[in-house]
Every structure is written in C-alpha cells, then in structure tokens.
Short mmCIF file of C-alpha atoms in Angstrom, two decimals:
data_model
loop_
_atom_site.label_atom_id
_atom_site.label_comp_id
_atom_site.label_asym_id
_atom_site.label_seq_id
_atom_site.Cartn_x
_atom_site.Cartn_y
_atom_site.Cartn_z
CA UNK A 1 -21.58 5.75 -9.23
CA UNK A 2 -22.62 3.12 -6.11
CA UNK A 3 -25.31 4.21 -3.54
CA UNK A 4 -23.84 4.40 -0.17
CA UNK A 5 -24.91 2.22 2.44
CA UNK A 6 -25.10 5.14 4.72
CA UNK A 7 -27.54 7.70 4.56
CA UNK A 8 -24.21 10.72 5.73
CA UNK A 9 -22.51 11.75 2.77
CA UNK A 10 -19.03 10.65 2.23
CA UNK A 11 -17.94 14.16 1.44
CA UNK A 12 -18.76 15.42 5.02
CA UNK A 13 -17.61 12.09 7.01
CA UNK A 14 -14.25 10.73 7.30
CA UNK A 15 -13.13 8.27 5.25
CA UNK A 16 -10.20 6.10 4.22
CA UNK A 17 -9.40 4.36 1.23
CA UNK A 18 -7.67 0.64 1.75
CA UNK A 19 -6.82 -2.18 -0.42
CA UNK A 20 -8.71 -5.51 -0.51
CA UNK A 21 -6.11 -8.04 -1.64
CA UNK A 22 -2.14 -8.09 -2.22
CA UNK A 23 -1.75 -3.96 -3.15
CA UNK A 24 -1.86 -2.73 -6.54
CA UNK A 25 -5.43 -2.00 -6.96
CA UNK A 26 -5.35 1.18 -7.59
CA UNK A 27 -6.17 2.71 -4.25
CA UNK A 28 -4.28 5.65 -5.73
CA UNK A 29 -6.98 6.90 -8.58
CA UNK A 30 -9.82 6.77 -6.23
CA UNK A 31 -7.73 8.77 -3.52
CA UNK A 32 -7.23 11.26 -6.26
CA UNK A 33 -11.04 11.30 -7.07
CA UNK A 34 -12.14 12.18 -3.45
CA UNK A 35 -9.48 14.27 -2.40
CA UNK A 36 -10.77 17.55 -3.44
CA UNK A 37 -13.44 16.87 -0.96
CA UNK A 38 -11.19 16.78 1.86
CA UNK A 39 -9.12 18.90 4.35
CA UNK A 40 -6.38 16.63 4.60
CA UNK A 41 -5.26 13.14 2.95
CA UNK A 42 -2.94 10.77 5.16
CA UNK A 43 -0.93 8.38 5.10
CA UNK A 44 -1.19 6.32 7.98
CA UNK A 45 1.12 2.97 7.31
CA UNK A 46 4.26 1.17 4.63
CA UNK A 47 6.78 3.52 3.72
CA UNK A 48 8.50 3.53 -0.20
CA UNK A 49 7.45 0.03 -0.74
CA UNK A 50 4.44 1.45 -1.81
CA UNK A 51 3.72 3.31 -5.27
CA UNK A 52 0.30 5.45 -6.40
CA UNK A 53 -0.31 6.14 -9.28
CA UNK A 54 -2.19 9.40 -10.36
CA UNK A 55 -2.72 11.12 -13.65
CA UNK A 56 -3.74 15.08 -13.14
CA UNK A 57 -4.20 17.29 -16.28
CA UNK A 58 -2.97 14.60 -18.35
CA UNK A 59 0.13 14.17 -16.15
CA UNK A 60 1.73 11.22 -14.81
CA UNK A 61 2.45 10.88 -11.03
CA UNK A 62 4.09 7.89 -9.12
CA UNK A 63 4.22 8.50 -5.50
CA UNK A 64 5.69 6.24 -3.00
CA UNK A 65 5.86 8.29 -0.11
CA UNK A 66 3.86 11.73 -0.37
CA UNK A 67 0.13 11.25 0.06
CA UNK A 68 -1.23 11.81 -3.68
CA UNK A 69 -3.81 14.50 -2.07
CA UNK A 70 -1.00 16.98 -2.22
CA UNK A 71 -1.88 16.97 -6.17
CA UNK A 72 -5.45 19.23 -5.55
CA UNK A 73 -4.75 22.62 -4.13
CA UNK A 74 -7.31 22.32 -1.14
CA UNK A 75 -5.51 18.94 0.71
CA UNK A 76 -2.48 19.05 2.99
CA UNK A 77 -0.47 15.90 2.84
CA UNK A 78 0.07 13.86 6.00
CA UNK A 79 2.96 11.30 6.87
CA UNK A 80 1.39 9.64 9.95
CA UNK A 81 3.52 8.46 12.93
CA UNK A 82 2.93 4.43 11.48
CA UNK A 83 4.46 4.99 8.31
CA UNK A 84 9.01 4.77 8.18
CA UNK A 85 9.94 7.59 5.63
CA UNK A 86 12.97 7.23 3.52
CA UNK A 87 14.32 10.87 3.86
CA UNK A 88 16.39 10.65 0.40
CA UNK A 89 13.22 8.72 -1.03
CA UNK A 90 10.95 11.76 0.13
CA UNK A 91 13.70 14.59 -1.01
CA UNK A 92 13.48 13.19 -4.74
CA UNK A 93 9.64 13.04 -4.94
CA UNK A 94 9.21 16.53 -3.26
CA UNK A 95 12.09 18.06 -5.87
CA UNK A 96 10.28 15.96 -8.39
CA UNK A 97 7.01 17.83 -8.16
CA UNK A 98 8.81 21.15 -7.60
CA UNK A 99 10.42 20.75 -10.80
CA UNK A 100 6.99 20.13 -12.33
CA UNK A 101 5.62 22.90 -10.90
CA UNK A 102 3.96 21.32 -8.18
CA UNK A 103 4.84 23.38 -4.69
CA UNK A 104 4.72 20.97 -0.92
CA UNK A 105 5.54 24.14 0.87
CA UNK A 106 2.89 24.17 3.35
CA UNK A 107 0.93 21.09 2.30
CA UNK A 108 3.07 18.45 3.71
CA UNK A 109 3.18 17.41 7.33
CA UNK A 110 5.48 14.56 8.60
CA UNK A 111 4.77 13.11 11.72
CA UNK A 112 7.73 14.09 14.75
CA UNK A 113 7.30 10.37 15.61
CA UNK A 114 7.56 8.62 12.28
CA UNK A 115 10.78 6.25 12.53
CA UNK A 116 13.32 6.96 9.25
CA UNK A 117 14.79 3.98 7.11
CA UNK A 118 18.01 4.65 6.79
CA UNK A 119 20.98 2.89 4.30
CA UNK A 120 21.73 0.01 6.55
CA UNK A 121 17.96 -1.15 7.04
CA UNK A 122 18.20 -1.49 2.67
CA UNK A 123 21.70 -3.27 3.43
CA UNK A 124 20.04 -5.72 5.49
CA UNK A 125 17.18 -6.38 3.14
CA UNK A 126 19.06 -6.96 0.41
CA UNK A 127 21.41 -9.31 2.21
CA UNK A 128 18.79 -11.16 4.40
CA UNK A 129 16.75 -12.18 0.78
CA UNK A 130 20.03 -12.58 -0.83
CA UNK A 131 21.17 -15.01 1.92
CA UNK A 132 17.63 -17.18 1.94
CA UNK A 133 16.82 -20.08 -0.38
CA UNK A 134 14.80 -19.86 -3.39
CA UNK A 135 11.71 -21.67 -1.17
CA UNK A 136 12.06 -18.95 1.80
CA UNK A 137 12.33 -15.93 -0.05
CA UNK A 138 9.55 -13.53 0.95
CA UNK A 139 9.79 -11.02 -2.11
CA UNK A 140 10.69 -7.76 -0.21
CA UNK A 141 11.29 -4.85 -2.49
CA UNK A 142 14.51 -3.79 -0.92
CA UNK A 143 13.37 -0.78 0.19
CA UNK A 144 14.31 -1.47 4.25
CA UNK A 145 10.97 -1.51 5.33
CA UNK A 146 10.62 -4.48 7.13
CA UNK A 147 14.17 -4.09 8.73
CA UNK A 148 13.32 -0.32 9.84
CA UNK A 149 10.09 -1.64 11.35
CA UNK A 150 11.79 -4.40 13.17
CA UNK A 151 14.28 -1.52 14.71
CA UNK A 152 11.17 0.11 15.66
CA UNK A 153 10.18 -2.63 18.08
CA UNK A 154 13.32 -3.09 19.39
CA UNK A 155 13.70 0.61 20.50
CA UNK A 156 17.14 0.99 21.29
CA UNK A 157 18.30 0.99 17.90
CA UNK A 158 15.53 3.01 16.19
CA UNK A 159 15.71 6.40 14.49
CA UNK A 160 12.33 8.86 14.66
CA UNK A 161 11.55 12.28 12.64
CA UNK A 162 12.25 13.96 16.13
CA UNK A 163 15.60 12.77 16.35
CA UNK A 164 16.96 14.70 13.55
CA UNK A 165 16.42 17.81 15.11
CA UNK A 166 19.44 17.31 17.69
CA UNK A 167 22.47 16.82 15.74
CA UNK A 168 24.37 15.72 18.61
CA UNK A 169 22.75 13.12 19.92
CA UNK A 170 22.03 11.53 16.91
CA UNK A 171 25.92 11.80 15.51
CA UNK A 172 26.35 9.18 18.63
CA UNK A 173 23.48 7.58 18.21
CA UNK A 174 24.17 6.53 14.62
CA UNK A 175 27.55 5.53 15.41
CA UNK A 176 27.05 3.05 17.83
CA UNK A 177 23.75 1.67 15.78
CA UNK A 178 26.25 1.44 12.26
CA UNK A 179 28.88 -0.49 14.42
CA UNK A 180 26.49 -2.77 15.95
CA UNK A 181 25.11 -3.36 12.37
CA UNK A 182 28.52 -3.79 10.69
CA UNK A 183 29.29 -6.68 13.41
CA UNK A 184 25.74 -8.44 12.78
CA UNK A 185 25.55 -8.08 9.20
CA UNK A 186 29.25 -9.46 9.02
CA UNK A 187 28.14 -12.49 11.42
CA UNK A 188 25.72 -13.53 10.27
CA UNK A 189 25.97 -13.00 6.32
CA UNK A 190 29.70 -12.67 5.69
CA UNK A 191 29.40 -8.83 4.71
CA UNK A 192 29.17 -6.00 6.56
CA UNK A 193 27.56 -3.91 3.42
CA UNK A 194 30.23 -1.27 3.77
CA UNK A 195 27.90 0.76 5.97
CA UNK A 196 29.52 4.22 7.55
CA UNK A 197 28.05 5.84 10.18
CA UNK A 198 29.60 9.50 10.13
CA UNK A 199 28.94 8.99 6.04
CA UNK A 200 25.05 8.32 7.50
CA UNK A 201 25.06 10.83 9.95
CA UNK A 202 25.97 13.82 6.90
CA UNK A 203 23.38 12.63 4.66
CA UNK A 204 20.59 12.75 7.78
CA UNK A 205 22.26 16.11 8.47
CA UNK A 206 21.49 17.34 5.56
CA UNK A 207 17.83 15.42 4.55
CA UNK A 208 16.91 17.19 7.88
CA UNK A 209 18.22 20.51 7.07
CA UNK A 210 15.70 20.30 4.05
CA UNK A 211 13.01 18.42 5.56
CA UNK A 212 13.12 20.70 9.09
CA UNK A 213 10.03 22.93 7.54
CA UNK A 214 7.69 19.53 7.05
CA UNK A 215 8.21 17.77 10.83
CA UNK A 216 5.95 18.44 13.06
CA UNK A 217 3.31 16.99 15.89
CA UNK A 218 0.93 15.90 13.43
CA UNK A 219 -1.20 13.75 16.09
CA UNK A 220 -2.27 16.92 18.22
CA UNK A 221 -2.45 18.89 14.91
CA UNK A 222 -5.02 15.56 13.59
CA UNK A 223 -6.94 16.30 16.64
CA UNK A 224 -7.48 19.96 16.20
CA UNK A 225 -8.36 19.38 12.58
CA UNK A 226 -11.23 16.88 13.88
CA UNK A 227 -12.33 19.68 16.19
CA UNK A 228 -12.54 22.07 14.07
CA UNK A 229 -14.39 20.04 11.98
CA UNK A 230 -11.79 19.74 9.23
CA UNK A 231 -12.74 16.75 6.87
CA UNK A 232 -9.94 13.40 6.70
CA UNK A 233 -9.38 11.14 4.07
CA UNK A 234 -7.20 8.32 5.14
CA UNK A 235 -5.20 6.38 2.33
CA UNK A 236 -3.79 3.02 3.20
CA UNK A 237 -0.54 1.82 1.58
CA UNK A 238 -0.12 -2.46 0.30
CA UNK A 239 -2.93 -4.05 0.37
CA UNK A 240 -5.23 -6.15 3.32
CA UNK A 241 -3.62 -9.42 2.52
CA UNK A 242 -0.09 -7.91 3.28
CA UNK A 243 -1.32 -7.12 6.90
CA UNK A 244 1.14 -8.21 9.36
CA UNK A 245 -1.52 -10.46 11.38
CA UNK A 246 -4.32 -10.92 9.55
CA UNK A 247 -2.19 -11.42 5.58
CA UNK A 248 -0.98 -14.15 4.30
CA UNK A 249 1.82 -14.39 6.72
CA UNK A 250 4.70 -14.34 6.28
CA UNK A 251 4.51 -13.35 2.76
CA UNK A 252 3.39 -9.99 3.76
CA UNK A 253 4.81 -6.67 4.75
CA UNK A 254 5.74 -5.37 8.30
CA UNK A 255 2.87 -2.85 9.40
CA UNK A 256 -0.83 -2.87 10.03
CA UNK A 257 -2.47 -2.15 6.06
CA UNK A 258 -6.20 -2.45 7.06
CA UNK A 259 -8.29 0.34 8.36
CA UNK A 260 -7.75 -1.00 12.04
CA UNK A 261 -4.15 0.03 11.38
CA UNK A 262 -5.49 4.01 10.85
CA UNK A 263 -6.29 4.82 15.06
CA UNK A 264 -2.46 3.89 15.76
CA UNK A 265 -0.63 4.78 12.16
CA UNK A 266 -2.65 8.39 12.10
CA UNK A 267 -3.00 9.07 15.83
CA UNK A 268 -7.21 9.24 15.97
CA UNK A 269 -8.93 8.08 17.89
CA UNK A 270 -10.62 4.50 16.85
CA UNK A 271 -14.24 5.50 15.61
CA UNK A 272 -13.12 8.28 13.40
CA UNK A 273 -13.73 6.61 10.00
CA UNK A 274 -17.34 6.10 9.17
CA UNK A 275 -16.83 5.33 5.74
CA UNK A 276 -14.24 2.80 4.36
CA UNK A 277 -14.00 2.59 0.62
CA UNK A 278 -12.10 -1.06 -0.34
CA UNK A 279 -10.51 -1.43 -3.61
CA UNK A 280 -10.15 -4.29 -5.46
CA UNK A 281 -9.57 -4.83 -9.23
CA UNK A 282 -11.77 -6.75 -11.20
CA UNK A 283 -9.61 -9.71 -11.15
CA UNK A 284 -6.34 -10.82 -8.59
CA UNK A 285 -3.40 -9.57 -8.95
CA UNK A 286 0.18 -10.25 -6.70
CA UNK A 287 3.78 -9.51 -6.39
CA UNK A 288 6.58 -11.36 -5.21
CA UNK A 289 6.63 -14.51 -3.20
CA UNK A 290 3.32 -16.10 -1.73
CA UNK A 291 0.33 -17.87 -2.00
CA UNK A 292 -1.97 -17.05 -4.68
CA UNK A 293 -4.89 -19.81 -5.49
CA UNK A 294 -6.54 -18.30 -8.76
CA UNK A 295 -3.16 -17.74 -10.51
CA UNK A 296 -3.37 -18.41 -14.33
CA UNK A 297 0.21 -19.04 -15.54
CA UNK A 298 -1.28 -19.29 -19.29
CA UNK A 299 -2.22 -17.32 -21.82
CA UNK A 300 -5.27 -15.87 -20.05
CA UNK A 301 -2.75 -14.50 -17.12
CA UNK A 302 -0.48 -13.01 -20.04
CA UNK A 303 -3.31 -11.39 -21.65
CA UNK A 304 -4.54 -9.57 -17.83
CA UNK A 305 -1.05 -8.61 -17.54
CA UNK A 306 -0.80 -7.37 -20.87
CA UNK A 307 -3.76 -5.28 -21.52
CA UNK A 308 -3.64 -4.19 -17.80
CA UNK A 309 0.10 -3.01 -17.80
CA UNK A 310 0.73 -4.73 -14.91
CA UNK A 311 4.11 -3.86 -13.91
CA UNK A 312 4.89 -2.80 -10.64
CA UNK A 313 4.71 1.24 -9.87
CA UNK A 314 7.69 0.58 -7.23
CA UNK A 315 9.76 -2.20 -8.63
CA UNK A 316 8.89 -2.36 -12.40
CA UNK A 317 8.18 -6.16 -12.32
CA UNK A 318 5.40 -7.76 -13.62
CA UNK A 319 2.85 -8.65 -11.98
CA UNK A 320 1.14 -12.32 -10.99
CA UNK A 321 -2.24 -12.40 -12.96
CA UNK A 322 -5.20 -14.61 -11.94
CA UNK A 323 -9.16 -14.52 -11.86
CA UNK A 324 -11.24 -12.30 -9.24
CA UNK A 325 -10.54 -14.11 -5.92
CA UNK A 326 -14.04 -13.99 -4.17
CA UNK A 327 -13.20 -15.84 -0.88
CA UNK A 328 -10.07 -13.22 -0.61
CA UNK A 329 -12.60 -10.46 -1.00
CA UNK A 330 -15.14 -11.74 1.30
CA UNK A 331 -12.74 -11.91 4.00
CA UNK A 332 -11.26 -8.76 3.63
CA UNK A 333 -14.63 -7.23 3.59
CA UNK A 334 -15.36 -9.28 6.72
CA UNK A 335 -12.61 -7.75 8.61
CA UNK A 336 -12.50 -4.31 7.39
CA UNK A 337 -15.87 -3.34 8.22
CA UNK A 338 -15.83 -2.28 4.57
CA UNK A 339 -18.90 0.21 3.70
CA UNK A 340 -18.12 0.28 -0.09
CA UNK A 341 -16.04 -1.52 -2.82
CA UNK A 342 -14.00 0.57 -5.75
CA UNK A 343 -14.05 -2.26 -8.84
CA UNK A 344 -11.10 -1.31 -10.92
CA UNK A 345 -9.93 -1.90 -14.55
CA UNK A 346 -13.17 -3.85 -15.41
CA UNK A 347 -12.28 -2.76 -18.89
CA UNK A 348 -8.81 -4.64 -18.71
CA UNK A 349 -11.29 -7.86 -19.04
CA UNK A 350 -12.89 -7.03 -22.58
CA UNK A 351 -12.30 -9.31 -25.62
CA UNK A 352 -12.41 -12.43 -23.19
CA UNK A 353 -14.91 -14.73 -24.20
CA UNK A 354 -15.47 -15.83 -20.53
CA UNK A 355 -14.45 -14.77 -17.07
CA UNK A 356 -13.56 -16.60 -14.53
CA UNK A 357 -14.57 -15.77 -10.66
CA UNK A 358 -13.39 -17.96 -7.82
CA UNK A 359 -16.21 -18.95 -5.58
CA UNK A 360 -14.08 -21.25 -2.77
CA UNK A 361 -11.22 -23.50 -2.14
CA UNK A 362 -11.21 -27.22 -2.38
CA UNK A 363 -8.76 -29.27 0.12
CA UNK A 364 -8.81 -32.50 -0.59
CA UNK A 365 -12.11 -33.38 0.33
CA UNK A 366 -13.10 -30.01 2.09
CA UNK A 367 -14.33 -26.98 0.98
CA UNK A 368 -12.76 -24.08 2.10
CA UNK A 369 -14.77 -20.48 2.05
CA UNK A 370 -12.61 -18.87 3.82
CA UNK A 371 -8.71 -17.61 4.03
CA UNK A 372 -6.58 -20.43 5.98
CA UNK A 373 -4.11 -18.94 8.20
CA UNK A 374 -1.20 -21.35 7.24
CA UNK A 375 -0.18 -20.14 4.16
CA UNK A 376 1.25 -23.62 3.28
CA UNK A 377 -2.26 -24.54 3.61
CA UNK A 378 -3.58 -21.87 1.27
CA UNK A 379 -0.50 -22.91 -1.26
CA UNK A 380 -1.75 -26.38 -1.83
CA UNK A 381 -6.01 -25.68 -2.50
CA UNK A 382 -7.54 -25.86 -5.37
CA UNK A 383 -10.06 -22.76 -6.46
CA UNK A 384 -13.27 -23.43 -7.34
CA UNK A 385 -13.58 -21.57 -10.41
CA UNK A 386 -16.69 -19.91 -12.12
CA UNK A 387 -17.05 -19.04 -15.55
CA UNK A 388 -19.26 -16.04 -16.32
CA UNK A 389 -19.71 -14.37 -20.33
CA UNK A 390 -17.12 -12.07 -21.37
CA UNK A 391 -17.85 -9.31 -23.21
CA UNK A 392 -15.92 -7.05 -25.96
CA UNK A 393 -17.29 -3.05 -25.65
CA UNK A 394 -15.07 -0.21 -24.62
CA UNK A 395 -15.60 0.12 -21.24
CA UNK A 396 -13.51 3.56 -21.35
CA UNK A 397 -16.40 5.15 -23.32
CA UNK A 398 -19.25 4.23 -20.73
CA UNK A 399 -19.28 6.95 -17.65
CA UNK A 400 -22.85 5.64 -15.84
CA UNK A 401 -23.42 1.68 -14.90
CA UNK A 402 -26.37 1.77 -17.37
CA UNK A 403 -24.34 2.21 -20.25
CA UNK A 404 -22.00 -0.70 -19.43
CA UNK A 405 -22.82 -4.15 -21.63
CA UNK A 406 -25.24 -6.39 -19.87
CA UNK A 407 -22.75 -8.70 -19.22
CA UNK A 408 -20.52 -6.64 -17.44
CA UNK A 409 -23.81 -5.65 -15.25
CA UNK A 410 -23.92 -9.37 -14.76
CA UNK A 411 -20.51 -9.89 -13.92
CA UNK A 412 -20.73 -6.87 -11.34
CA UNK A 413 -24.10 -8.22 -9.78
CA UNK A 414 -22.73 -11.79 -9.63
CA UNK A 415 -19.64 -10.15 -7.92
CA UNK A 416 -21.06 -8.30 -5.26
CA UNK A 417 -23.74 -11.26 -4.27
CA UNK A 418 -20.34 -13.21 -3.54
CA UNK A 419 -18.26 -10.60 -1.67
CA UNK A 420 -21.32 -9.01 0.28
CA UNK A 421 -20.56 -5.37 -0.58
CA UNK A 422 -21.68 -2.90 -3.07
#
C-alpha cells in the first residue's frame, strides 16, 4: 500500500479516481477498492464509450454507464450533469444487474441536466468515420458521444434528462431535430440513416417511463451530501490524454476527462477533491487512431497484449501495446494536481528479460520532455527508451511491496523518480 502525501486520510476526504494516459488503466478496480469507504461514487464525464471492469465475489462486471460503486451496498451511484447517457445503453446494464441479483432501486441518481444520446447522434458517428479517409479517421467507438456533445453546445438541438418528463414538448421537439438531421446527414454524406422521429420519440417514451424513478437534481442533492458531511468518490471515465483541450487533440474524445472536468461534470464546487488518485498501468496502452511514441509493433507488444488481455471492455478490439510512457505520465501528473499514482498489471510484465521505460522524445536534434500540442508533431518523435531488468515471479502471490522481487522494487522506484509521484 503507498503512503499518502497528505497527512488526512483518504477515507474521510473526497476523492476521485482519473486516468493518466489514453483510458484503459483500470480506473475501474481501484474505484471498486475504495468505494466501500464512500457515501456516493460519481460519474462526472464520457458516456458508453467508456467500460469498467469489476470482479465482486468472483463475478464479472462491465459497466459503461452505471458508476461501479453501485456494486457495495453502502454507495449510491451518480450520473453527473457532464456525462450524455444512452437511455437504452443504461436500461440493459440496470436489467443486467437485476437479473444477477444486483437491485439500483434507490442507489442510482441521474442528473435532470445530463443531455441523452439518442439513435441519430450513433447515425452520425458511424457515417462521419465512415465518410473520412483512412489518414483522418479519429477512432470513435460509435457510440454518439462526440455527436451528442456537439448538440450540447449548439443548444437548440440538444436533448437533457429533464426533457423526458414532458411528453409533449419533446414529441415536437424530436421531430423537428430528426428532420433537420435527415436533411444534413443526406447532404452531406448521401444517407439520411433511415432515422424516424415519432419511432425516436416511443422508444424515449418508454426509456423514461422506466428511468422516471432515477432523474433527479443531483447538483443540489451533491451539495447537501457535502453538508452533511457525506463522503464523495469521483470516478473519471477515458483517460487524461483523451481530454478535449489538454489530449492529444484531435484524437481524443469530446468532454473534459481530468479532475478539472469534476467542478462542472459533478456540480461541486472547485476545491472539493483533496485527494486525486491517477492510474496508470505499468506500461502504455491505446485504442484507435492517434499518436502513440513508445508503440512496439513486435513481438514484445504481442506478448503485453497477450498476457494482459488487452481487448477493449467497450469495443472488443485489441489494444495498441508499448513501454511505460514517462513523459506522458509526467505531464499528466503535472496537470492533474495528482496526489497519488495506482500502478496496474505490473505482473502482466513478468517473464521479460528487460523492460523498457521511455524517459523523453527526440526531434531531430531536440529533446523533447514534454507532450507537444501538435499531434503531428508528437507522431513523428522518436522515444528515448530505457531498459531496466525484467523479472519472472508471480506477482499475483505478493500482497505487500516487500514481498515483490527486487527488481520490480527497482522498476517501481526508477518509475516514480521519473513521473514525480508516489
């Protein structure tokens, strides 16, 4: 277990849990390890383009939507006004852990102001990376995330949580959105995806019959529970390097995935968090489209991906393998304000004879030690590359640092001197 770099327990401050690099490190298991010491677990950003996975009592759980804190009897479940909820996405995991015995009645909250993805935001992802070339494709999951978020700063054409609840308003509502849809979609792509706005409008009708119980004003409720001194764990969907300004733009997603992105995706106010866990795995990992320095398209990268299963929770494809990215990390760290740092599936890494660790970029004849902002840029350096010992125990068996092989100590030491965390 680390030592804290605050004297306050974590288990009596607020805290959120946030990934370091491109999502995927398995923000999901350490959620699930300090939830039972909180009030209320939420979900303040992403929508179903995000998947956590949990195992509880020897059970498997991928969520994409519902905070995993709903697993642990004490936690209520929060879906924060900055996340855009899939209502058919959210119906199938909530009857998914019904029918496992798992009850959300009365431990989910949505937020009254969280905007809904609907059919025609997938319709437009799919079409939109369909209609782009190989070279501009930005690997989107399909799941309308990025097109429900860009209806969300438009206004007009946006759907909310609080909408559902007038039937009327939102039949016409829908109707005009679909048609103005229909006549873009077939404009500018040749297709108008066979969208149908009354055949929208009965499916909402319905998701909101069954989600009616769940919506409510969850940013005054967040500020009663702070009163009242109720304790708030914060869990961050994607990763820091998908952030919409400060990723690897624009190969990244379409909200704010950092902790600075919990004051306006949870509605608290900005110093709430004291402690913010990062989570990063013990090497790089990416999906889709992007840069990605420390890449190894070899046998090394095959091996990661192979003894790490990494295969994506949400999309089932694998995963882009490489060595631990240090300057990543350091920069994340950097502009997190990151108290802490989760190192996941160390134990991936055994049987390698040596491990690589990326120290800094090399540009021509500049070294880089730090994340470019033109991703072009960050396409074309070259990592400087470390090698540190390998070693070949079963890290599964070892529950205290002490009983961990001394070069895995070594490797952990040598990692945190680079990334300037514990």
């Amino acid at each position: 277990m680390t030592t804290l770099n605050s004297s306050e327990p974590m288990s009596q401050a607020h805290t959120s849990v946030t990934g370091l690099c491109w999502g995927d490190e398995g923000k999901g298991k350490i959620v699930d390890l300090l939830a039972p010491a909180f009030d209320l677990v939420i979900r303040y950003n992403g929508g179903a383009n995000a998947g956590h996975t949990v195992w509880v009592d020897g059970q498997k759980f991928a969520l994409h939507l519902i905070p995993s804190g709903v697993l642990h009897d004490g936690a209520i479940g929060v879906i924060g006004p900055g996340v855009v909820v899939d209502p058919d996405q959210l119906l199938d995991e909530i009857d998914g852990l019904t029918q496992r015995g798992i009850t959300v009645e009365g431990k989910l909250w949505i937020s009254d102001r969280a905007h809904v993805v609907l059919e025609y935001h997938k319709v437009e992802d799919r079409l939109r990376e369909g209609s782009a070339g190989e070279d501009a494709k930005i690997g989107t999951t399909a799941r309308g995330i990025g097109p429900c978020y860009a209806d969300k700063m438009q206004r007009l054409s946006a759907i909310r949580m609080c909408d559902l609840q007038n039937s009327d308003l939102l039949e016409e509502k829908l109707v005009q959105v679909v048609d103005i849809k229909k006549r873009t979609f077939q404009a500018v792509y040749g297709d108008d995806g066979g969208i149908d706005g009354k055949r929208i409008f009965k499916q909402l009708k319905e998701n909101c019959r069954r989600l009616a119980g769940y919506i409510r004003g969850t940013t005054s409720a967040l500020g009663q529970a702070a009163t009242s001194g109720k304790r708030m764990l914060f869990e961050g969907a994607n990763g820091m390097l998908l952030d919409v300004n400060h990723g690897t733009y624009p190969f990244v997603t379409s909200s704010s995935t950092g902790p600075w992105g919990i004051a306006a995706g949870a509605g608290v106010a900005p110093q709430t968090v004291r402690h913010v866990v990062g989570v990063t795995k013990a090497y790089s990992t990416r999906v889709g489209a992007g840069p990605f320095p420390t890449e190894l398209n070899d046998a090394f990268g095959d091996q990661i991906r192979n003894q790490g299963n990494e295969f994506g929770t949400t999309t089932g494809r694998p995963r882009r393998c490489g060595w631990l990215d240090s300057v990543a990390l350091r920069y994340s760290i950097q502009l997190g304000g990151i108290t802490e740092v989760a190192l996941m599936h160390l134990d991936t890494l055994a049987g390698f004879d040596q491990i690589g660790i990326c120290t800094g970029y090399q540009l021509g004849d500049e070294r880089l030690d730090t994340l470019p902002a033109d991703a072009n840029v960050l396409e074309s350096v070259t990592p400087i590359i470390e090698m540190q010992p390998g070693f070949e125990a079963n890290l599964r068996e070892c529950s205290t640092i002490e009983e961990l092989p001394p070069e895995a100590i070594a490797y952990i030491n040598r990692v945190e001197s680079l990334i300037g965390a514990r």
